[in-house]
mmCIF file of C-alpha atoms in Angstrom:
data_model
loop_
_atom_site.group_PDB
_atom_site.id
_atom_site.type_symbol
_atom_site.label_atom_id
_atom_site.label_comp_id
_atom_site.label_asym_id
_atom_site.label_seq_id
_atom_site.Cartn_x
_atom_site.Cartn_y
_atom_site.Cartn_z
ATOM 1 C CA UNK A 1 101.473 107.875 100.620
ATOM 2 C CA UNK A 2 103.664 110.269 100.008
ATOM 3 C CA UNK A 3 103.363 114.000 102.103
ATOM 4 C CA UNK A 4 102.448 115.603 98.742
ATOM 5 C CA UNK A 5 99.698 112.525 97.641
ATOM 6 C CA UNK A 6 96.374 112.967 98.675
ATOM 7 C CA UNK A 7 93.553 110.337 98.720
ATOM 8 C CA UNK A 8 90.042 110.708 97.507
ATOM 9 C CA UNK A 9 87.849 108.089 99.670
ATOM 10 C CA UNK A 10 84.929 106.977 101.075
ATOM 11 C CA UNK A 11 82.709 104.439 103.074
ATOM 12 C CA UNK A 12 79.838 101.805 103.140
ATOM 13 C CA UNK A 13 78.712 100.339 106.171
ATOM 14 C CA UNK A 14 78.748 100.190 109.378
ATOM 15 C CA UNK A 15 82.684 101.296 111.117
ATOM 16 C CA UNK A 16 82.589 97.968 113.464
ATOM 17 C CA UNK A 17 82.595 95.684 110.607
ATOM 18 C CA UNK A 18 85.486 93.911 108.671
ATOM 19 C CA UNK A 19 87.074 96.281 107.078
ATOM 20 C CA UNK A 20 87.670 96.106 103.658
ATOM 21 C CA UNK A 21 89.735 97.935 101.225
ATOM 22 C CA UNK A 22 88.975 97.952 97.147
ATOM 23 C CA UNK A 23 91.478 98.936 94.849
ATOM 24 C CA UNK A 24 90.207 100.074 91.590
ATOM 25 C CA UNK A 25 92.236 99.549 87.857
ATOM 26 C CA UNK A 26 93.826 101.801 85.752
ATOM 27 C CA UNK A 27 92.211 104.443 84.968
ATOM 28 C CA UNK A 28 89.565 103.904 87.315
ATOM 29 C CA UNK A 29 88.155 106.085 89.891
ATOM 30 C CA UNK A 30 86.222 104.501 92.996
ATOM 31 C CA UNK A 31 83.248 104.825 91.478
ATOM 32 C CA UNK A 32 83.793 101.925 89.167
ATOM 33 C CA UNK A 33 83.259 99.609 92.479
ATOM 34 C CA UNK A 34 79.385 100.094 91.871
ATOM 35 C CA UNK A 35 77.468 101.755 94.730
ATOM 36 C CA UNK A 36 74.950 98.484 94.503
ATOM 37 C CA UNK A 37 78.171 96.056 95.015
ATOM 38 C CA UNK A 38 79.225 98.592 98.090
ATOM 39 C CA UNK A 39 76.263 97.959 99.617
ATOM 40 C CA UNK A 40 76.487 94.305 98.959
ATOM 41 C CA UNK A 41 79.488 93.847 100.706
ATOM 42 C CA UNK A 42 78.377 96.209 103.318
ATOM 43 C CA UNK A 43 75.623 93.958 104.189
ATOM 44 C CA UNK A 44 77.449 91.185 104.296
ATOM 45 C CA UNK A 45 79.193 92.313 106.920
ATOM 46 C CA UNK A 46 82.159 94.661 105.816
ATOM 47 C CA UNK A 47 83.193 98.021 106.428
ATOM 48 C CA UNK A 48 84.032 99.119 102.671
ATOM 49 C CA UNK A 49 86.294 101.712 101.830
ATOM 50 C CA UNK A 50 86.679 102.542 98.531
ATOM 51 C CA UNK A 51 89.151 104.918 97.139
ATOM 52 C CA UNK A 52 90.918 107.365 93.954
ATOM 53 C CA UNK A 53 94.128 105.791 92.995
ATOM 54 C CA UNK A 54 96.694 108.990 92.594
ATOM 55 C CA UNK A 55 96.325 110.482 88.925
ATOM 56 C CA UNK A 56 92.302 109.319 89.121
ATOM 57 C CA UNK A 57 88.943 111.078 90.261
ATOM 58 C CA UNK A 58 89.507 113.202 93.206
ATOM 59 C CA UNK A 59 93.180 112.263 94.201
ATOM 60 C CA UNK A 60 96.323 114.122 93.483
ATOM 61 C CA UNK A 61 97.694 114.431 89.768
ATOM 62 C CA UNK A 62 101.655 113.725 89.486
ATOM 63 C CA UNK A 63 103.474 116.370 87.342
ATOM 64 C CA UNK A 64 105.294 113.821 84.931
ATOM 65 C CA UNK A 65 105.061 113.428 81.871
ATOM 66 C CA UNK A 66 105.100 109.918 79.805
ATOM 67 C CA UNK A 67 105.602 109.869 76.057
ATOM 68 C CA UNK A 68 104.456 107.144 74.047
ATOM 69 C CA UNK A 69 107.161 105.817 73.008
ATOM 70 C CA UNK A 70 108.072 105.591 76.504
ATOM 71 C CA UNK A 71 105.403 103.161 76.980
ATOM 72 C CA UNK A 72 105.568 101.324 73.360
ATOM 73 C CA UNK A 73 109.294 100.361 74.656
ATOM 74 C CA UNK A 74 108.283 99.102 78.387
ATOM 75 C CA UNK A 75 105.961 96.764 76.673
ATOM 76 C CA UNK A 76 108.033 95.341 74.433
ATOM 77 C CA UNK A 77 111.221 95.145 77.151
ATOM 78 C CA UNK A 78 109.114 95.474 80.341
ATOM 79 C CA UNK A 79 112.147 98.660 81.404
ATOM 80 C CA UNK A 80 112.178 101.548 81.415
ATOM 81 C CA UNK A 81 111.975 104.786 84.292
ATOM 82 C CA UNK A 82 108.704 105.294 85.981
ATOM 83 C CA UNK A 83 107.039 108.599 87.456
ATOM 84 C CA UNK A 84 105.865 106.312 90.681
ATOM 85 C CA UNK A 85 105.459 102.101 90.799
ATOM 86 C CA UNK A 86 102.975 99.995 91.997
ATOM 87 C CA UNK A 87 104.607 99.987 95.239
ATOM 88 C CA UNK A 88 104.188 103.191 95.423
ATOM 89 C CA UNK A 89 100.450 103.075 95.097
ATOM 90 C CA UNK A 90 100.484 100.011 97.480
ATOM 91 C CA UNK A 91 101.949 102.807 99.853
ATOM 92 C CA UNK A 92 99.168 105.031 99.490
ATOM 93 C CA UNK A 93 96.770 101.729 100.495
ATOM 94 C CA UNK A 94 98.648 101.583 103.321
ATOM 95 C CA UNK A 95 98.751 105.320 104.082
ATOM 96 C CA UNK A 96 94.995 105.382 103.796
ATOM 97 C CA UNK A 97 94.363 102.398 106.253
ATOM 98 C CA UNK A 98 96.879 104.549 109.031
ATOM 99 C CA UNK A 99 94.456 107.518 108.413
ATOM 100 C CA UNK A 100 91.595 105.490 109.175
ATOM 101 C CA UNK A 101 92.796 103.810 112.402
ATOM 102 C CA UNK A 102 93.231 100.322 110.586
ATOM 103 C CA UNK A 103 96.011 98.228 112.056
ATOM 104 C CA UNK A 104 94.792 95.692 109.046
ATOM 105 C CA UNK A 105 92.025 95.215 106.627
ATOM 106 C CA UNK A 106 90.759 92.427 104.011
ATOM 107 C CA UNK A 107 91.966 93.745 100.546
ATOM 108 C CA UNK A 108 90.354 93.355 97.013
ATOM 109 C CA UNK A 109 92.134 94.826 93.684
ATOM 110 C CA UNK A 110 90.566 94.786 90.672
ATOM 111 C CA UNK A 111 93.531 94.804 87.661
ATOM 112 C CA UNK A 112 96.016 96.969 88.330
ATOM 113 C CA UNK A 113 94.186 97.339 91.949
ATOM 114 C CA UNK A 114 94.870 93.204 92.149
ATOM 115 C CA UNK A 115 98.595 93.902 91.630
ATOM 116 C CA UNK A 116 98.905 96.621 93.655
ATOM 117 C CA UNK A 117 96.637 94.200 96.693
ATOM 118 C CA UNK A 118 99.577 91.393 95.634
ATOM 119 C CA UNK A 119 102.225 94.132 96.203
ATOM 120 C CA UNK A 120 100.664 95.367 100.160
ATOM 121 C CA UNK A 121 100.732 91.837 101.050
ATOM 122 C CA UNK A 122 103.880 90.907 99.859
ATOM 123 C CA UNK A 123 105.396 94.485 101.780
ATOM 124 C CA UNK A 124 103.202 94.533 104.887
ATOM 125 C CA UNK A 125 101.333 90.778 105.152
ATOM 126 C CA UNK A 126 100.160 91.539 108.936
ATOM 127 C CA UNK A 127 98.163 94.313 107.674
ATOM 128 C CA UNK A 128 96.439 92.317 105.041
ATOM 129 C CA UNK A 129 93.802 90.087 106.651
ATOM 130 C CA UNK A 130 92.730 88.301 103.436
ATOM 131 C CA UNK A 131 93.564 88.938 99.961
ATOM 132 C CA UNK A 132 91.122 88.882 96.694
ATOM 133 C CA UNK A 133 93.036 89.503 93.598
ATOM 134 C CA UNK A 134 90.422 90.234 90.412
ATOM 135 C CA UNK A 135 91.467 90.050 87.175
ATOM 136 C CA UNK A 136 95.198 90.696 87.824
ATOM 137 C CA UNK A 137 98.889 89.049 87.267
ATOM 138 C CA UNK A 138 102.190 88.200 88.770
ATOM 139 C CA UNK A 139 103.951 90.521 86.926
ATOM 140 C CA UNK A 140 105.881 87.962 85.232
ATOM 141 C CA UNK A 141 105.941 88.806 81.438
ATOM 142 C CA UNK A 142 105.091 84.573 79.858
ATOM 143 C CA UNK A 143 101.156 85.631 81.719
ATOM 144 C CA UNK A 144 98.683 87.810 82.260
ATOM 145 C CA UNK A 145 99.354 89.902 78.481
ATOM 146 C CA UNK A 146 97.278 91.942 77.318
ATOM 147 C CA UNK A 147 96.131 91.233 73.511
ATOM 148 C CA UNK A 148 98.574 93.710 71.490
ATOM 149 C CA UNK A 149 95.001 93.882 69.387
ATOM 150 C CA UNK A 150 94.193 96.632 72.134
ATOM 151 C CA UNK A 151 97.358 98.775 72.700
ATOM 152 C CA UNK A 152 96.456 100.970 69.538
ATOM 153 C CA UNK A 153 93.262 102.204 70.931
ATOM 154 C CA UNK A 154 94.564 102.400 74.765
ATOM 155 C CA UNK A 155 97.683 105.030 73.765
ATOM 156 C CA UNK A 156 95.571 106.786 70.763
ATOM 157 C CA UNK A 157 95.758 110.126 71.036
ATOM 158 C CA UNK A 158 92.134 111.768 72.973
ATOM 159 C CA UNK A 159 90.331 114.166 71.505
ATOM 160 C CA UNK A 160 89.040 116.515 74.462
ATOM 161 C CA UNK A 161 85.575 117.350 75.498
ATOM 162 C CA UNK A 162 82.947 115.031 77.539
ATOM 163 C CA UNK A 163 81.257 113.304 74.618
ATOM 164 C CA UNK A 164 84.905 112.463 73.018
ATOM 165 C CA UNK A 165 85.741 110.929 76.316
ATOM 166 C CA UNK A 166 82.234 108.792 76.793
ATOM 167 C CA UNK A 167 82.800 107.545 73.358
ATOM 168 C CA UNK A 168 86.509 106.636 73.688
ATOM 169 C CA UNK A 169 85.411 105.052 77.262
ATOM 170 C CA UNK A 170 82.287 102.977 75.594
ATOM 171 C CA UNK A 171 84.609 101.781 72.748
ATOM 172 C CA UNK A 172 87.277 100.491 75.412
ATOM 173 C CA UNK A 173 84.273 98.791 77.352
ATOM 174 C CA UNK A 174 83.147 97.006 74.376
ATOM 175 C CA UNK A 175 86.351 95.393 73.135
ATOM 176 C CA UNK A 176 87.110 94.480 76.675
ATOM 177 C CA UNK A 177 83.935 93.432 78.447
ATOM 178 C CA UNK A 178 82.250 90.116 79.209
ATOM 179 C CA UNK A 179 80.557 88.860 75.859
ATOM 180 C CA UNK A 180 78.752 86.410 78.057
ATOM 181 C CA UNK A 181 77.427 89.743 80.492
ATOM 182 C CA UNK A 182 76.772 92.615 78.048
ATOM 183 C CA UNK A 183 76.237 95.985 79.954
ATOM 184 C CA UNK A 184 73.312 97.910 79.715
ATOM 185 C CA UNK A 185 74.267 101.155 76.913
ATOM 186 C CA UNK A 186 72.796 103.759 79.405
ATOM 187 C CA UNK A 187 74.238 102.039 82.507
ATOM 188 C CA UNK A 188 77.867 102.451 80.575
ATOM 189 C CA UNK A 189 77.175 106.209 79.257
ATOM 190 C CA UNK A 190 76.117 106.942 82.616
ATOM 191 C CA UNK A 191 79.119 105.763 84.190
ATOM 192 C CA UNK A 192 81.495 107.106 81.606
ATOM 193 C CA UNK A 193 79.672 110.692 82.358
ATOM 194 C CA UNK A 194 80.279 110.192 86.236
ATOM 195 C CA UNK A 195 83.621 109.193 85.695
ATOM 196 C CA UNK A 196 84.446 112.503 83.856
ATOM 197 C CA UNK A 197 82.652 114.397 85.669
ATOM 198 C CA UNK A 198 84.651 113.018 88.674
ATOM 199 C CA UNK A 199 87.535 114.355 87.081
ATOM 200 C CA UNK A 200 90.015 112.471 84.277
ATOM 201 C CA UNK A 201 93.352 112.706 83.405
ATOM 202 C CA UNK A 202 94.560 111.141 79.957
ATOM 203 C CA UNK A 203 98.603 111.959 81.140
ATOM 204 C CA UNK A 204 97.290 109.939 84.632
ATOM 205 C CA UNK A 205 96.608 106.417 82.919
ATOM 206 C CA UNK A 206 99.647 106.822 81.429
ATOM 207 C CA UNK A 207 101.543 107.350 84.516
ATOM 208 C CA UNK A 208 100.043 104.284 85.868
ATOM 209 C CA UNK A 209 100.023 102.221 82.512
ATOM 210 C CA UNK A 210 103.942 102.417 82.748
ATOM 211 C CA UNK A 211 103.819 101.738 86.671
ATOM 212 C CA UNK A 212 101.869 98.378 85.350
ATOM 213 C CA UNK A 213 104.688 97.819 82.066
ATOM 214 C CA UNK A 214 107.793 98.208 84.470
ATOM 215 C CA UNK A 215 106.083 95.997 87.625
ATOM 216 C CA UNK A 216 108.619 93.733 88.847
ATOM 217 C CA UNK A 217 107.591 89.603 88.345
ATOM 218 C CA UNK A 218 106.594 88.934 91.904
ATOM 219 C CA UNK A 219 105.937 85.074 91.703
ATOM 220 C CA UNK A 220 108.707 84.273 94.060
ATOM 221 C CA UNK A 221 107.688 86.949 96.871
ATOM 222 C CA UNK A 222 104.098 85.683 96.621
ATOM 223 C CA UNK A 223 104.989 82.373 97.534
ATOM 224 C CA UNK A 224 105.859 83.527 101.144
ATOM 225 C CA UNK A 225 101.905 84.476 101.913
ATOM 226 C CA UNK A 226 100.096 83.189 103.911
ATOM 227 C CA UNK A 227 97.056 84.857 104.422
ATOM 228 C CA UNK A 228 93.624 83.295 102.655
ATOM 229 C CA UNK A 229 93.374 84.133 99.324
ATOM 230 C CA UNK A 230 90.766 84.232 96.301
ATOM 231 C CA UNK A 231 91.959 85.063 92.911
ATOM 232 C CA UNK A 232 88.891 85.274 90.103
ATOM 233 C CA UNK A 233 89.446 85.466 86.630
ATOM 234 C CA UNK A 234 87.224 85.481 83.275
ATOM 235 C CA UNK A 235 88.036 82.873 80.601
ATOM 236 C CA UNK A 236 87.624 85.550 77.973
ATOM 237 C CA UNK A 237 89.870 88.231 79.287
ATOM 238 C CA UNK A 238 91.201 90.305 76.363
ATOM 239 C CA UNK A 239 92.889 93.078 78.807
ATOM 240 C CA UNK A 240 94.659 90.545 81.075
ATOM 241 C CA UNK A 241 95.452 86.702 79.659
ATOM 242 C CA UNK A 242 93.567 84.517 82.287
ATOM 243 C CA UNK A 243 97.215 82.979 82.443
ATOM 244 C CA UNK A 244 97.801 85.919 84.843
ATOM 245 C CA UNK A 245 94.903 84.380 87.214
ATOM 246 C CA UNK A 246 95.859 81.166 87.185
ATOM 247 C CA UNK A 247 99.887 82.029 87.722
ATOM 248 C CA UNK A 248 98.515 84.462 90.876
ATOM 249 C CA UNK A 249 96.688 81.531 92.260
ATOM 250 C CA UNK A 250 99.640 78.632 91.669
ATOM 251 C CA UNK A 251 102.054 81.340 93.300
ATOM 252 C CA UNK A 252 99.988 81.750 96.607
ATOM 253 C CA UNK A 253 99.980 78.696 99.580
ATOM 254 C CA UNK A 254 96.719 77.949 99.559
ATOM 255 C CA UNK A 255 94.619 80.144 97.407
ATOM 256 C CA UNK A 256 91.267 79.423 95.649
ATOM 257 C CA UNK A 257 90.805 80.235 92.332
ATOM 258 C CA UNK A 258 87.658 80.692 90.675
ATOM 259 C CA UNK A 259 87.499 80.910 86.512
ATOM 260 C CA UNK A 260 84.352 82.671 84.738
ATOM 261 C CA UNK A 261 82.705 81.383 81.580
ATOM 262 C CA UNK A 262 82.016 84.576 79.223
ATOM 263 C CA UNK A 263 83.344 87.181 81.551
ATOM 264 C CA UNK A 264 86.159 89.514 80.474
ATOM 265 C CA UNK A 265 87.626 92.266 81.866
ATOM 266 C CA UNK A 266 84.597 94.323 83.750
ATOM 267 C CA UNK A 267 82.588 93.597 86.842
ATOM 268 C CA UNK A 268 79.027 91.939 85.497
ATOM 269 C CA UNK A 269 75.884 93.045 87.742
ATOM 270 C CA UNK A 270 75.045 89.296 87.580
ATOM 271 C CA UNK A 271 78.280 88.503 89.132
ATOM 272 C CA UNK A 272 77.885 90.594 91.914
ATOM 273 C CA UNK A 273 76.347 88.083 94.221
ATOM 274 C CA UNK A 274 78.806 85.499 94.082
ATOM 275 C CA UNK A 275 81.360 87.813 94.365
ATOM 276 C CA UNK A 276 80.371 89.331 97.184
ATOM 277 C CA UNK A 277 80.079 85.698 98.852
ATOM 278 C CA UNK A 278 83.928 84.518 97.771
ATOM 279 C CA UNK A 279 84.844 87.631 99.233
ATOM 280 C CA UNK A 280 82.781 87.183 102.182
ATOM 281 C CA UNK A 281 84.286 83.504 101.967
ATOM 282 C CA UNK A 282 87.365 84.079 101.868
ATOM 283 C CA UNK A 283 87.722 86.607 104.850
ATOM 284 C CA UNK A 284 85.741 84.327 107.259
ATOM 285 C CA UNK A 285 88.608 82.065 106.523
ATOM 286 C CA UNK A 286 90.953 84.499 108.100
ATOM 287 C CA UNK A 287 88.779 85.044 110.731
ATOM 288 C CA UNK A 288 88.656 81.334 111.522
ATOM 289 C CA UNK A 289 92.073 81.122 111.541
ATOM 290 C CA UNK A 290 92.478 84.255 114.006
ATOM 291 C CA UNK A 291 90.228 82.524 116.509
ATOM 292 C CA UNK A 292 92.062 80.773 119.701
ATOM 293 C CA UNK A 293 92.327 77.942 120.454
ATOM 294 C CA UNK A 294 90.057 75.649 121.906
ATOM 295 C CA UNK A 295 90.684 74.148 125.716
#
């Protein structure tokens, strides 16, 4: 990260296990990796880290502004001048594993958090153990779009206040959740409250929405990994086109993919078992493959 970034962060488990780095979406701050899917992972073995993206939660705001029409023309074109990329933010992965002591760690993005995973191995691959990419794209513009349907209500314009946010935040949730998975209503006010309370910034996920718009197609740089991958996508993903998933997993040497019946563009509670185990799955196959040897 840059010298004038700072990174919110935290831990789950126990400092000699795998380490494991989750990168949230846009818009999201840490605490959208659920405490109870922490502590999953954490008993499976990992040393989680979870962390603030910049412009989200606790991390450092960027003084830039984006206009609308700024972002209305980098979807259409995919161009356009950025306050920071998503290598940027891959940076500030990196930066946070160096403050840690991490030579390398497993890596899991959610969204925006899956391309910016994609983007720290393609720049540093012998940091990234094993990759998971959630719910994420290439980059290339023919996958991963998001249904125009929902552009409208991401850009609106916000009225201020708590309860104007934690409605704005449940209507998002509902047009882009898993139909098959509904979420509790007081389990999604609840979060929406945290999240505020954490500390939001409406000029923030526009910073990173045009980071995401003006992402360079990295199908062809993907192709030179190597490390074990997992990519997991819902069939009924309004926010990113399961296209995305599917291009992500053809890209990668190697890589499972694993496609979800009902699930959109959220986390389920009823998922979080089996995705705890692919992730768990899918850094014992780096482990395996770090083993010597045999006589």
């Amino acid at each position: 990260m840059s010298s004038d970034v700072e990174i919110c962060y935290q831990t789950f488990g126990s400092v000699d296990g795998d380490p494991l780095l989750l990168v949230m979406g846009l818009g999201g701050p840490m605490i959208w990796w659920d405490d109870d899917f922490c502590a999953r992972l954490a008993a499976a073995g990992f040393y989680v880290i979870r962390y603030d993206n910049r412009d989200t939660g606790r991390s450092s705001r960027i003084a830039a502004r984006v206009g609308r029409a700024q972002l209305v023309r980098a979807f259409s074109t995919g161009r356009g001048s950025a306050p920071y990329s998503i290598s940027d933010l891959a940076t500030d992965g990196l930066a946070l594993l160096d403050h840690l002591g991490l030579e390398s760690a497993h890596v899991a993005g959610i969204s925006m958090g899956g391309m910016i995973a994609q983007t720290m191995a393609i720049e540093a691959p012998a940091r990234v153990l094993s990759l998971t990419s959630i719910m994420s794209t290439t980059g290339r513009r023919t996958v991963g779009w998001q249904s125009p349907d929902l552009l409208p209500t991401l850009i609106a314009p916000r009225r201020g206040g708590k309860e104007a946010y934690v409605a704005t935040n449940e209507l998002v949730w509902r047009l882009i959740g898993s139909p098959d998975f509904p979420v509790d209503a007081d389990a999604l006010r609840k979060r929406a409250e945290d999240t505020f309370d954490r500390g939001v910034s409406a000029s923030g996920v526009l910073r990173q929405m045009l980071a995401i718009l003006t992402q360079p197609n990295r199908t062809l740089r993907l192709r030179t990994l190597h490390m074990p991958t997992l990519v997991i996508h819902g069939l009924v993903d309004k926010m990113v086109h399961v296209s995305g998933g599917r291009a992500t997993a053809a890209a990668i040497p190697g890589a499972e993919l694993v496609l979800i019946d009902g699930m959109g563009h959220d986390l389920p509670t009823d998922l979080y078992d089996s995705l705890v185990e692919g992730i768990r799955r899918t850094a014992d196959r780096a482990d395996a493959l770090a083993l010597p040897a045999a006589d």
